[in-house]
PDB file of C-alpha atoms in Angstrom:
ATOM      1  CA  UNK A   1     128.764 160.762  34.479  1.00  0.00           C
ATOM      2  CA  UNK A   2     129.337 157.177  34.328  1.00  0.00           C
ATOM      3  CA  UNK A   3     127.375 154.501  36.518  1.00  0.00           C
ATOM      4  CA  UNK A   4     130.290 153.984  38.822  1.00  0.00           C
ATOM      5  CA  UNK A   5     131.192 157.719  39.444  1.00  0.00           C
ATOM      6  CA  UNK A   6     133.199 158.087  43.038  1.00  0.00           C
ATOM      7  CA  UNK A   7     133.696 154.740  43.683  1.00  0.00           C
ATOM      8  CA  UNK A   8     137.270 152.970  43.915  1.00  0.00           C
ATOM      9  CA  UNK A   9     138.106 149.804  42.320  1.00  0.00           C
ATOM     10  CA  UNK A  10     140.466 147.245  43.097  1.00  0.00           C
ATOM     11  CA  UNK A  11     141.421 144.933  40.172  1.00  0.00           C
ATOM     12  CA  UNK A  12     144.093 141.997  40.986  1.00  0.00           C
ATOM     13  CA  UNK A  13     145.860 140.807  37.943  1.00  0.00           C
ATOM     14  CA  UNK A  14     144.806 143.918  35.866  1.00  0.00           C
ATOM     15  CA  UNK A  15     147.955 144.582  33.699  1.00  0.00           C
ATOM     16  CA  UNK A  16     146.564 142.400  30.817  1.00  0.00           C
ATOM     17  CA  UNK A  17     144.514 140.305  29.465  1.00  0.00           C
ATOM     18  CA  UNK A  18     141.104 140.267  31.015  1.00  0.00           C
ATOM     19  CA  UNK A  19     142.146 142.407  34.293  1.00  0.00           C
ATOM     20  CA  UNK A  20     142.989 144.783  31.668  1.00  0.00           C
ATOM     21  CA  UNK A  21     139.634 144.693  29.811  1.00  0.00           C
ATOM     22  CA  UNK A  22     138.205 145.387  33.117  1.00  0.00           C
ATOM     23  CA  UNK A  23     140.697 148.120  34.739  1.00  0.00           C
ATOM     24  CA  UNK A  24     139.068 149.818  31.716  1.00  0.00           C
ATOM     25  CA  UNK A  25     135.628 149.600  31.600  1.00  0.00           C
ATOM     26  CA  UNK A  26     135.285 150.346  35.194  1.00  0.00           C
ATOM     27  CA  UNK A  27     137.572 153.277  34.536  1.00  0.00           C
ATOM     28  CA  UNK A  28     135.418 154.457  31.658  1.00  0.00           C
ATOM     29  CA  UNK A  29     132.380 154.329  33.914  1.00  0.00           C
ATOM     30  CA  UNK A  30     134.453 156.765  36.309  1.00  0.00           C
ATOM     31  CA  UNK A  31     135.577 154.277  38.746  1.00  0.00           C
ATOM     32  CA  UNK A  32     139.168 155.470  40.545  1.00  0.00           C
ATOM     33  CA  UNK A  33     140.733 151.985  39.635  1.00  0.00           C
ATOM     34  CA  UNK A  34     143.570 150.323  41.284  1.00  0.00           C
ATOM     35  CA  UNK A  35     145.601 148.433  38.799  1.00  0.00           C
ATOM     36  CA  UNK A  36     147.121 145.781  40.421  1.00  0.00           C
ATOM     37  CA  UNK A  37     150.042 143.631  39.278  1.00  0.00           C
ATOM     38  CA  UNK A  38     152.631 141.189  39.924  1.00  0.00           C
ATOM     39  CA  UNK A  39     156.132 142.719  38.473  1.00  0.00           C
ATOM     40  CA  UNK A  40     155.149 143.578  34.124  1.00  0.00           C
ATOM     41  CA  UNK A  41     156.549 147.196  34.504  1.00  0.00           C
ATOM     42  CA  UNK A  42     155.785 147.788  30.671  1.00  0.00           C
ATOM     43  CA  UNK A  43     152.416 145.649  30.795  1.00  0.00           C
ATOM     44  CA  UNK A  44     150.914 148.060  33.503  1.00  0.00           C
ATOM     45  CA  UNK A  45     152.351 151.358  32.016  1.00  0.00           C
ATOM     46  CA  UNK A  46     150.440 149.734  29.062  1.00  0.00           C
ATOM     47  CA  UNK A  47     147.098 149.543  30.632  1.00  0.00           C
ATOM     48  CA  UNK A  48     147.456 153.008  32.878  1.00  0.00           C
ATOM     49  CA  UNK A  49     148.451 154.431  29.545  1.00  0.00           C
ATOM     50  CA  UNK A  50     145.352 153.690  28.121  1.00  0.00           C
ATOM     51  CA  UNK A  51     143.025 154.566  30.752  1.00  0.00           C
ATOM     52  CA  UNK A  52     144.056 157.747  30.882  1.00  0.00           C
ATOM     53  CA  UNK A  53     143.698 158.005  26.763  1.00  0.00           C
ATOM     54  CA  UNK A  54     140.375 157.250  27.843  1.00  0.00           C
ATOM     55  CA  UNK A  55     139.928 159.501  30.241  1.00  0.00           C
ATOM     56  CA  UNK A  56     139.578 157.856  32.745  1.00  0.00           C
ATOM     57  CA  UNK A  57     141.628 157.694  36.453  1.00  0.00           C
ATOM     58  CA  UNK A  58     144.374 154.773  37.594  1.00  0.00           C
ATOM     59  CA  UNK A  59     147.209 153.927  39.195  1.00  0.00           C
ATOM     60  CA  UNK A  60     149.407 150.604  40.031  1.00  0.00           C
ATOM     61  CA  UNK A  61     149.575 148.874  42.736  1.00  0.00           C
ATOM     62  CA  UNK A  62     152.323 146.405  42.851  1.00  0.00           C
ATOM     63  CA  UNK A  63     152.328 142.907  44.956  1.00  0.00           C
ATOM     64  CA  UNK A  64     153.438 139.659  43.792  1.00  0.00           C
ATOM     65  CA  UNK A  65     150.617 136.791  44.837  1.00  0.00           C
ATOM     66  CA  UNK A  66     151.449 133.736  46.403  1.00  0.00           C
ATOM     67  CA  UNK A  67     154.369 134.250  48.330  1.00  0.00           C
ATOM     68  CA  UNK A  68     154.452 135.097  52.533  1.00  0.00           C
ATOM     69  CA  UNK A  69     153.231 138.689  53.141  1.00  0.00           C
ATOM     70  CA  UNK A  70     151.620 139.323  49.941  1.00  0.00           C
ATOM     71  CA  UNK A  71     148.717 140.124  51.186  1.00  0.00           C
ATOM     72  CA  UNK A  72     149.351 142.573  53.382  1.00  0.00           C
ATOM     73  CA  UNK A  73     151.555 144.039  51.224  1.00  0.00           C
ATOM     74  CA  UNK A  74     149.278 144.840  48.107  1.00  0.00           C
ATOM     75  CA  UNK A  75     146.906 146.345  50.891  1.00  0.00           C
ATOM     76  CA  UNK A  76     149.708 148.399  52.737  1.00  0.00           C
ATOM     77  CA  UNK A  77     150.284 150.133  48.868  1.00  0.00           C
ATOM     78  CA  UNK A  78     147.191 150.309  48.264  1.00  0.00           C
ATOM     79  CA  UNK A  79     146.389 152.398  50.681  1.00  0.00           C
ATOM     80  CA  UNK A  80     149.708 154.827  50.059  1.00  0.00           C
ATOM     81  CA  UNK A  81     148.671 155.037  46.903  1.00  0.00           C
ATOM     82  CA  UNK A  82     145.113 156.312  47.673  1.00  0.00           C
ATOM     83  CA  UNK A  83     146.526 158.652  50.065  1.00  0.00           C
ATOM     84  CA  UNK A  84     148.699 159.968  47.264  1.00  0.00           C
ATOM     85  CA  UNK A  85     145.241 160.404  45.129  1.00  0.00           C
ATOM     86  CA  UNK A  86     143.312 162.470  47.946  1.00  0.00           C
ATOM     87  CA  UNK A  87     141.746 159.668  48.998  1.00  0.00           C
ATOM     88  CA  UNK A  88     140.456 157.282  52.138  1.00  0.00           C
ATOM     89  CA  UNK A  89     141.699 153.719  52.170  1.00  0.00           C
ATOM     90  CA  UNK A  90     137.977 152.511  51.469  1.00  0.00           C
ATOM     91  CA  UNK A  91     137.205 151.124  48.303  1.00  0.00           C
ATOM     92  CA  UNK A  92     133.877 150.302  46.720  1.00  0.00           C
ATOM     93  CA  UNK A  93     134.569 147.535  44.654  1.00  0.00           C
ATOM     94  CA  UNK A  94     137.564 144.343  44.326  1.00  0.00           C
ATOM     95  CA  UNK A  95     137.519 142.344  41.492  1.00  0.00           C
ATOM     96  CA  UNK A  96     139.570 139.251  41.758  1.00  0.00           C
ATOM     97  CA  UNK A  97     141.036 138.415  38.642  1.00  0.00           C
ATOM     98  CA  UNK A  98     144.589 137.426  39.121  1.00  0.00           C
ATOM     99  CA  UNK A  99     145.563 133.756  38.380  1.00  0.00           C
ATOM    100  CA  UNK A 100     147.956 131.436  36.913  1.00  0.00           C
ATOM    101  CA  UNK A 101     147.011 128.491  34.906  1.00  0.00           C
ATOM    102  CA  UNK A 102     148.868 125.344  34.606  1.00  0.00           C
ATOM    103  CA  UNK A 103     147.883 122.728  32.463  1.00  0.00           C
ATOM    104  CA  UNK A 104     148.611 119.215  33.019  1.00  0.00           C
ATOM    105  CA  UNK A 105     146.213 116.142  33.190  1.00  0.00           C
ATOM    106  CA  UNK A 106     145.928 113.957  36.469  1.00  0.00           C
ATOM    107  CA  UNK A 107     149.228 111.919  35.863  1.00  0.00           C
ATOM    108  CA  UNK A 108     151.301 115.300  34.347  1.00  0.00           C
ATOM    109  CA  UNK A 109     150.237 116.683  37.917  1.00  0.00           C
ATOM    110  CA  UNK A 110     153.154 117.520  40.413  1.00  0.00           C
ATOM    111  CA  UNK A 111     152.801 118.994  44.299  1.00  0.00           C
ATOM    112  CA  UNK A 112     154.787 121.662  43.011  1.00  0.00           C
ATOM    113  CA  UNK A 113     152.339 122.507  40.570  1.00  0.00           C
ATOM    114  CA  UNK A 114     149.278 121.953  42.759  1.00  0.00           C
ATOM    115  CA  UNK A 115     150.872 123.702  45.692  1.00  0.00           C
ATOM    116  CA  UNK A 116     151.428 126.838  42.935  1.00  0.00           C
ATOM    117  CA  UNK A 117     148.199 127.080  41.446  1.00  0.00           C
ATOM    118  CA  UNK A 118     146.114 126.792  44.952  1.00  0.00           C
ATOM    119  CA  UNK A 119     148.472 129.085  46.598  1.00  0.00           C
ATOM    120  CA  UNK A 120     147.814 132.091  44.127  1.00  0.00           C
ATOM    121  CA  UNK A 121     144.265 131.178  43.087  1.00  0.00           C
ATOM    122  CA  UNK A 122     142.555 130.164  46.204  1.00  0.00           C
ATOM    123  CA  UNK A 123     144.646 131.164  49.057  1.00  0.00           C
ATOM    124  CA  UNK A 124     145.831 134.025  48.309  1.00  0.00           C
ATOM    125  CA  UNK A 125     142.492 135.408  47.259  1.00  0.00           C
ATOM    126  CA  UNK A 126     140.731 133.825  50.302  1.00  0.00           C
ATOM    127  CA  UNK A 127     142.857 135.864  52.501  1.00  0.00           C
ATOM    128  CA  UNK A 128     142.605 139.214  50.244  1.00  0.00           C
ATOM    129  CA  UNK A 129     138.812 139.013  50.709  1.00  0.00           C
ATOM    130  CA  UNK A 130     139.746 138.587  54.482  1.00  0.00           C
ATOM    131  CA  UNK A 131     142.096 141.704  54.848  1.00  0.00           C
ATOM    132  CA  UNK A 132     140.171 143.451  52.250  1.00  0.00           C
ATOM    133  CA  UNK A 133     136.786 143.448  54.400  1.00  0.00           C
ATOM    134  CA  UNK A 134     138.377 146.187  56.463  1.00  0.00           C
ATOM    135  CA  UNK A 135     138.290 148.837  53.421  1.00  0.00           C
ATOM    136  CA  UNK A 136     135.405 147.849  51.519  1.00  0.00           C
ATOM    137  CA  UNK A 137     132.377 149.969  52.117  1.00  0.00           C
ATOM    138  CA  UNK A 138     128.932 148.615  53.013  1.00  0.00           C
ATOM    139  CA  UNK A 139     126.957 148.409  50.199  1.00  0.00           C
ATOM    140  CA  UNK A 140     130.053 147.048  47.429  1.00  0.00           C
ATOM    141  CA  UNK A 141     130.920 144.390  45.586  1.00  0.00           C
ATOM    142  CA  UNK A 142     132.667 141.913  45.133  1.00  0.00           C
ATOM    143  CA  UNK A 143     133.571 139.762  41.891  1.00  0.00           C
ATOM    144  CA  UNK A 144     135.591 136.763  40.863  1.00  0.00           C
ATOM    145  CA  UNK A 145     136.568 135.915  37.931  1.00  0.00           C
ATOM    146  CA  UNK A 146     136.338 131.900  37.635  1.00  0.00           C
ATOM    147  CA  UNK A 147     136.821 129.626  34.382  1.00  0.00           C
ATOM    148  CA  UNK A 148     133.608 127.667  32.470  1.00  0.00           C
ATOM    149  CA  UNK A 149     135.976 124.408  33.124  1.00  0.00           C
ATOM    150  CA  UNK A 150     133.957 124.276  36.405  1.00  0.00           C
ATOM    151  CA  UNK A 151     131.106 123.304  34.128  1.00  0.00           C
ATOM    152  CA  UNK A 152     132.840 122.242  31.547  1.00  0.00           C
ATOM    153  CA  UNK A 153     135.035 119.163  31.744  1.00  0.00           C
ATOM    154  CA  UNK A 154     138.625 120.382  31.160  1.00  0.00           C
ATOM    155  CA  UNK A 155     141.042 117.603  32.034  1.00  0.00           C
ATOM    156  CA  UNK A 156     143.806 119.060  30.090  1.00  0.00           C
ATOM    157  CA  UNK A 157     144.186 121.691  33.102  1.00  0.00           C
ATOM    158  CA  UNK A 158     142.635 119.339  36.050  1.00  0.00           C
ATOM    159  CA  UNK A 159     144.136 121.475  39.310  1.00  0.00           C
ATOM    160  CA  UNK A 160     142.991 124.560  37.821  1.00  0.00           C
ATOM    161  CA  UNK A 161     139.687 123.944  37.167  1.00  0.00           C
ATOM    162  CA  UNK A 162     139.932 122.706  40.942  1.00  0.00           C
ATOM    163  CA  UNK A 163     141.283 126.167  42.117  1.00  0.00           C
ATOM    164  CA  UNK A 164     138.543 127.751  40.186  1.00  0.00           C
ATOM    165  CA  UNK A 165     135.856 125.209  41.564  1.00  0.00           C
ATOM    166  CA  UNK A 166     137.089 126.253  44.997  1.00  0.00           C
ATOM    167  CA  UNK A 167     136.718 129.989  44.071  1.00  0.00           C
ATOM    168  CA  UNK A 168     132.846 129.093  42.958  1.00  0.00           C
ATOM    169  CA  UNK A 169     132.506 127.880  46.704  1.00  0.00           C
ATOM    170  CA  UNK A 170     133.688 130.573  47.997  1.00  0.00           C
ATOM    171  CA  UNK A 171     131.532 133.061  46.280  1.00  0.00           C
ATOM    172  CA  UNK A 172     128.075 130.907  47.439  1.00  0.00           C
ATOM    173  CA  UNK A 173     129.540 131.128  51.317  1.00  0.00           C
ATOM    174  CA  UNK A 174     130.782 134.492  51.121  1.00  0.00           C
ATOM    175  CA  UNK A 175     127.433 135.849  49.592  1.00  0.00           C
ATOM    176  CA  UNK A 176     125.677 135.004  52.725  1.00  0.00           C
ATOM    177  CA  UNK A 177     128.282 135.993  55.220  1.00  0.00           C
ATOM    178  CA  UNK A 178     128.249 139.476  53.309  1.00  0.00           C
ATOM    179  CA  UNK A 179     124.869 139.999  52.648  1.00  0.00           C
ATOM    180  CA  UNK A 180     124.098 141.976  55.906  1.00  0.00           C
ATOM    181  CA  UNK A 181     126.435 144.680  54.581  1.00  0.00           C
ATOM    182  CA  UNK A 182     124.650 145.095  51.642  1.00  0.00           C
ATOM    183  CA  UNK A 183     127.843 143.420  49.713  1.00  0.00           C
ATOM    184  CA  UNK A 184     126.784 141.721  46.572  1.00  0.00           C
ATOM    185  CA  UNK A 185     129.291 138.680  46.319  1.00  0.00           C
ATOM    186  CA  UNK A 186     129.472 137.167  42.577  1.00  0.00           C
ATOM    187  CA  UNK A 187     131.451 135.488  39.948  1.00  0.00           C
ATOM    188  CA  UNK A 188     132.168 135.597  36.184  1.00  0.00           C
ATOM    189  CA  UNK A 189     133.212 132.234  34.090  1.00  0.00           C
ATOM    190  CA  UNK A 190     134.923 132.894  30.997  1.00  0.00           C
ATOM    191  CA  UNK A 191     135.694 130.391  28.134  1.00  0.00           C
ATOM    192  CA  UNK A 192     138.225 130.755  25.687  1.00  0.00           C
ATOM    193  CA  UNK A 193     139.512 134.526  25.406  1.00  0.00           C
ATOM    194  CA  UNK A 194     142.256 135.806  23.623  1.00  0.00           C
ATOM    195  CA  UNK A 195     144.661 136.556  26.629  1.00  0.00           C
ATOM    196  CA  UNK A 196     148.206 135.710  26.812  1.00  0.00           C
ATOM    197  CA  UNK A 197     147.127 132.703  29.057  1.00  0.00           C
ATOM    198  CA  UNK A 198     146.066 130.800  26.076  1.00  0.00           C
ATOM    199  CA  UNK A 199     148.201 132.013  23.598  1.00  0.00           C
ATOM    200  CA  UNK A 200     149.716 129.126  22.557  1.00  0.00           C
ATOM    201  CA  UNK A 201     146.691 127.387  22.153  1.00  0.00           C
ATOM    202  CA  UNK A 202     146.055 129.931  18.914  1.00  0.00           C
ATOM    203  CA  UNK A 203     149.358 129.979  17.495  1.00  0.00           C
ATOM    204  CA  UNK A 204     147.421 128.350  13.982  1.00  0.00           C
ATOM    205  CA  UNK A 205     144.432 129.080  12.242  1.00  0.00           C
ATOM    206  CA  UNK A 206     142.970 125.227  12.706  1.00  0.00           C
ATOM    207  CA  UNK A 207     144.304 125.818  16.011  1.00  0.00           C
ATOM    208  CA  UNK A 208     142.050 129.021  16.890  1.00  0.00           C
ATOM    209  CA  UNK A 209     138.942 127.528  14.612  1.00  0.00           C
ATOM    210  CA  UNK A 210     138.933 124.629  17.131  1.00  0.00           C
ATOM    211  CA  UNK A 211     139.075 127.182  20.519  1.00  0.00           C
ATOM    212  CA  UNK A 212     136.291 129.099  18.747  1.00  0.00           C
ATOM    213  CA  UNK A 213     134.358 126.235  17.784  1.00  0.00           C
ATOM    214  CA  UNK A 214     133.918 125.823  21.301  1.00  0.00           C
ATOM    215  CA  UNK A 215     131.200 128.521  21.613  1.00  0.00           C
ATOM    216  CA  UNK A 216     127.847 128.698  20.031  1.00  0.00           C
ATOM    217  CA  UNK A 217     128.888 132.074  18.185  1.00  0.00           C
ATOM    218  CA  UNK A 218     132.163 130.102  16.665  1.00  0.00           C
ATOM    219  CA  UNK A 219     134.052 133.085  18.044  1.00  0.00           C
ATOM    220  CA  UNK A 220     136.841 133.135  20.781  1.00  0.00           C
ATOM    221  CA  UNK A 221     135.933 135.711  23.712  1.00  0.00           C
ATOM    222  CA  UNK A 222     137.624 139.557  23.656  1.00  0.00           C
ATOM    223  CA  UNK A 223     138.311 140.854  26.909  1.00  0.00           C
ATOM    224  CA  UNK A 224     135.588 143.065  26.372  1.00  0.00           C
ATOM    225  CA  UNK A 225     132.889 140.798  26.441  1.00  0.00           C
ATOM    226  CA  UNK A 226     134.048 139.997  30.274  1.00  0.00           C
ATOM    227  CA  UNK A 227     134.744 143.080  31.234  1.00  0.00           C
ATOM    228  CA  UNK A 228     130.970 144.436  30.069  1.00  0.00           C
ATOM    229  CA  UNK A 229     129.612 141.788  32.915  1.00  0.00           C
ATOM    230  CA  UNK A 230     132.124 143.018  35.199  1.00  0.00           C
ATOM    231  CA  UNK A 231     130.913 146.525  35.082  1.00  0.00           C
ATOM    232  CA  UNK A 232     127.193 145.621  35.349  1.00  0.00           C
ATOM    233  CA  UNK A 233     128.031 143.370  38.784  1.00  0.00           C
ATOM    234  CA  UNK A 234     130.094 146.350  39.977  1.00  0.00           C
ATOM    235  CA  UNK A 235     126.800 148.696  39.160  1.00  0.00           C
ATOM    236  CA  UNK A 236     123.931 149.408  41.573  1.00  0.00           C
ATOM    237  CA  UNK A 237     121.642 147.560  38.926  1.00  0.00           C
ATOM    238  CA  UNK A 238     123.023 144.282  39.786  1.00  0.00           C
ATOM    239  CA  UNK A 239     121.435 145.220  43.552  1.00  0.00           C
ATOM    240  CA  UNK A 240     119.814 142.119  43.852  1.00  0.00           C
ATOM    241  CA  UNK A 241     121.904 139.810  42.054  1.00  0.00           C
ATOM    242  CA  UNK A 242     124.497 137.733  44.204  1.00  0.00           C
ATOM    243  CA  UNK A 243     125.901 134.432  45.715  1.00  0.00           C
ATOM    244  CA  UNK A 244     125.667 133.950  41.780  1.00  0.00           C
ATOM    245  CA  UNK A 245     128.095 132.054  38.890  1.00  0.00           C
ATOM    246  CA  UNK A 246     127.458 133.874  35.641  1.00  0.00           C
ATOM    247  CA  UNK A 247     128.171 132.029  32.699  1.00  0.00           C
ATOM    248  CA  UNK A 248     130.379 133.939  30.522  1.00  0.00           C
ATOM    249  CA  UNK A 249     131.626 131.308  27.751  1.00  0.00           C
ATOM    250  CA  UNK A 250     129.856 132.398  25.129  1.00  0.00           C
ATOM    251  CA  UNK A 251     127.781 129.661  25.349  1.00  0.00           C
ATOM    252  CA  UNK A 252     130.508 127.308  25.138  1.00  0.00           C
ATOM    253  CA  UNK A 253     129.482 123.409  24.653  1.00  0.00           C
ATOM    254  CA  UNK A 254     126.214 123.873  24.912  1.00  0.00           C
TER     255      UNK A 254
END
């Protein structure tokens, strides 16, 4: 049995990328995953697909992020869905992974944009942590997936790396609000990983050497590599582990 046998997992922006690398590993550790996603019918039949190659247990959860009522409306299907599985509308574990990047330096930077970005990013995901406190068992977790560009100066993509800073915040305050439940509050920074988000950024090999060069193992990151953290913060060995930013870059710019 794996290490997260009867729990349920939420994952928000799990039909690829690095929601995907993680809708998987939790899955193959016997989590009943949510896959949650925006409107990619073929991405998420991609990623249910292969959870259940793997064995493992899933099903979608659809809500589109950053509009009026989204909350409550990737909560109201959620808990349909688990119904529709046998089970309660608790769930052991949310990861918060969905986001949209955006990049543009301080004079490229519209309110449009900034309005975007912070609505999806940081509002949104404040208030899914709100309505989500009503299903998530004592004892869970909870993990957010950030971006290194909070440590690492990234001016290319300035009002992300803002959203993202925000999100770092709110994992600190949340920590200590939660920690009375026994709810382990954390976050994940990636670097560079090969995700759709960054595609273009690797459409040429100099391209791809200079994304890679960015970390001390001259590699860009795999999905994987986050999603192995992931697991281990969604785990009852990372007990006494939270209010915590884990570095997840790959040593990048050290």
């Amino acid at each position: 049995m794996g290490a997260l046998v009867g729990k349920t997992a939420l994952v928000t922006g799990a039909s690829r990328g690095i929601g995907r690398g993680i809708a998987r590993r939790l899955a193959q550790e016997d989590a009943l995953v949510a896959v949650h996603y925006g409107g990619n019918e073929t991405a998420v039949q991609r990623t249910l697909d292969l959870i259940a190659q793997e064995g493992g247990r899933a099903f979608a959860v659809r809500a589109e992020l950053g509009v009026p009522g989204d909350v409550e409306s990737l909560y109201a299907r959620l808990e349909d869905e688990l119904a529709r599985q046998g089970a309660g509308p608790e769930i052991d574990i949310l990861v918060n992974n969905a986001g949209i990047s955006g990049s543009a330096r301080i004079h490229e930077v519209t309110p449009e944009l900034f309005d975007r970005l912070f609505a999806v990013n940081t509002r949104s995901l404040l208030f899914l942590v709100q309505r989500g406190l009503k299903n998530l068992r004592d004892g869970g977790r909870i993990i957010n997936v950030s971006s290194a560009s909070t440590r690492v100066a990234y001016p290319e993509s300035v009002v992300y790396s803002m959203t993202k800073g925000a999100l770092n915040t709110f994992t600190l305050a949340l920590a200590k609000e939660l920690g009375p439940r026994g709810i382990t509050v954390n976050a994940v920074s990636p670097g560079f990983v090969e995700t759709d988000m960054n595609a273009e950024k690797r459409t040429t090999p100099e391209n791809r050497a200079a994304l890679a060069a960015w970390s001390v193992f001259n590699r860009v990151g795999l999905p994987s590599d986050i999603a192995e953290i992931v697991a281990f913060l969604a785990a009852d060995a990372s007990r006494w582990i939270t209010g915590q930013c884990l570095d997840a870059s790959g040593g990048s710019r050290l």
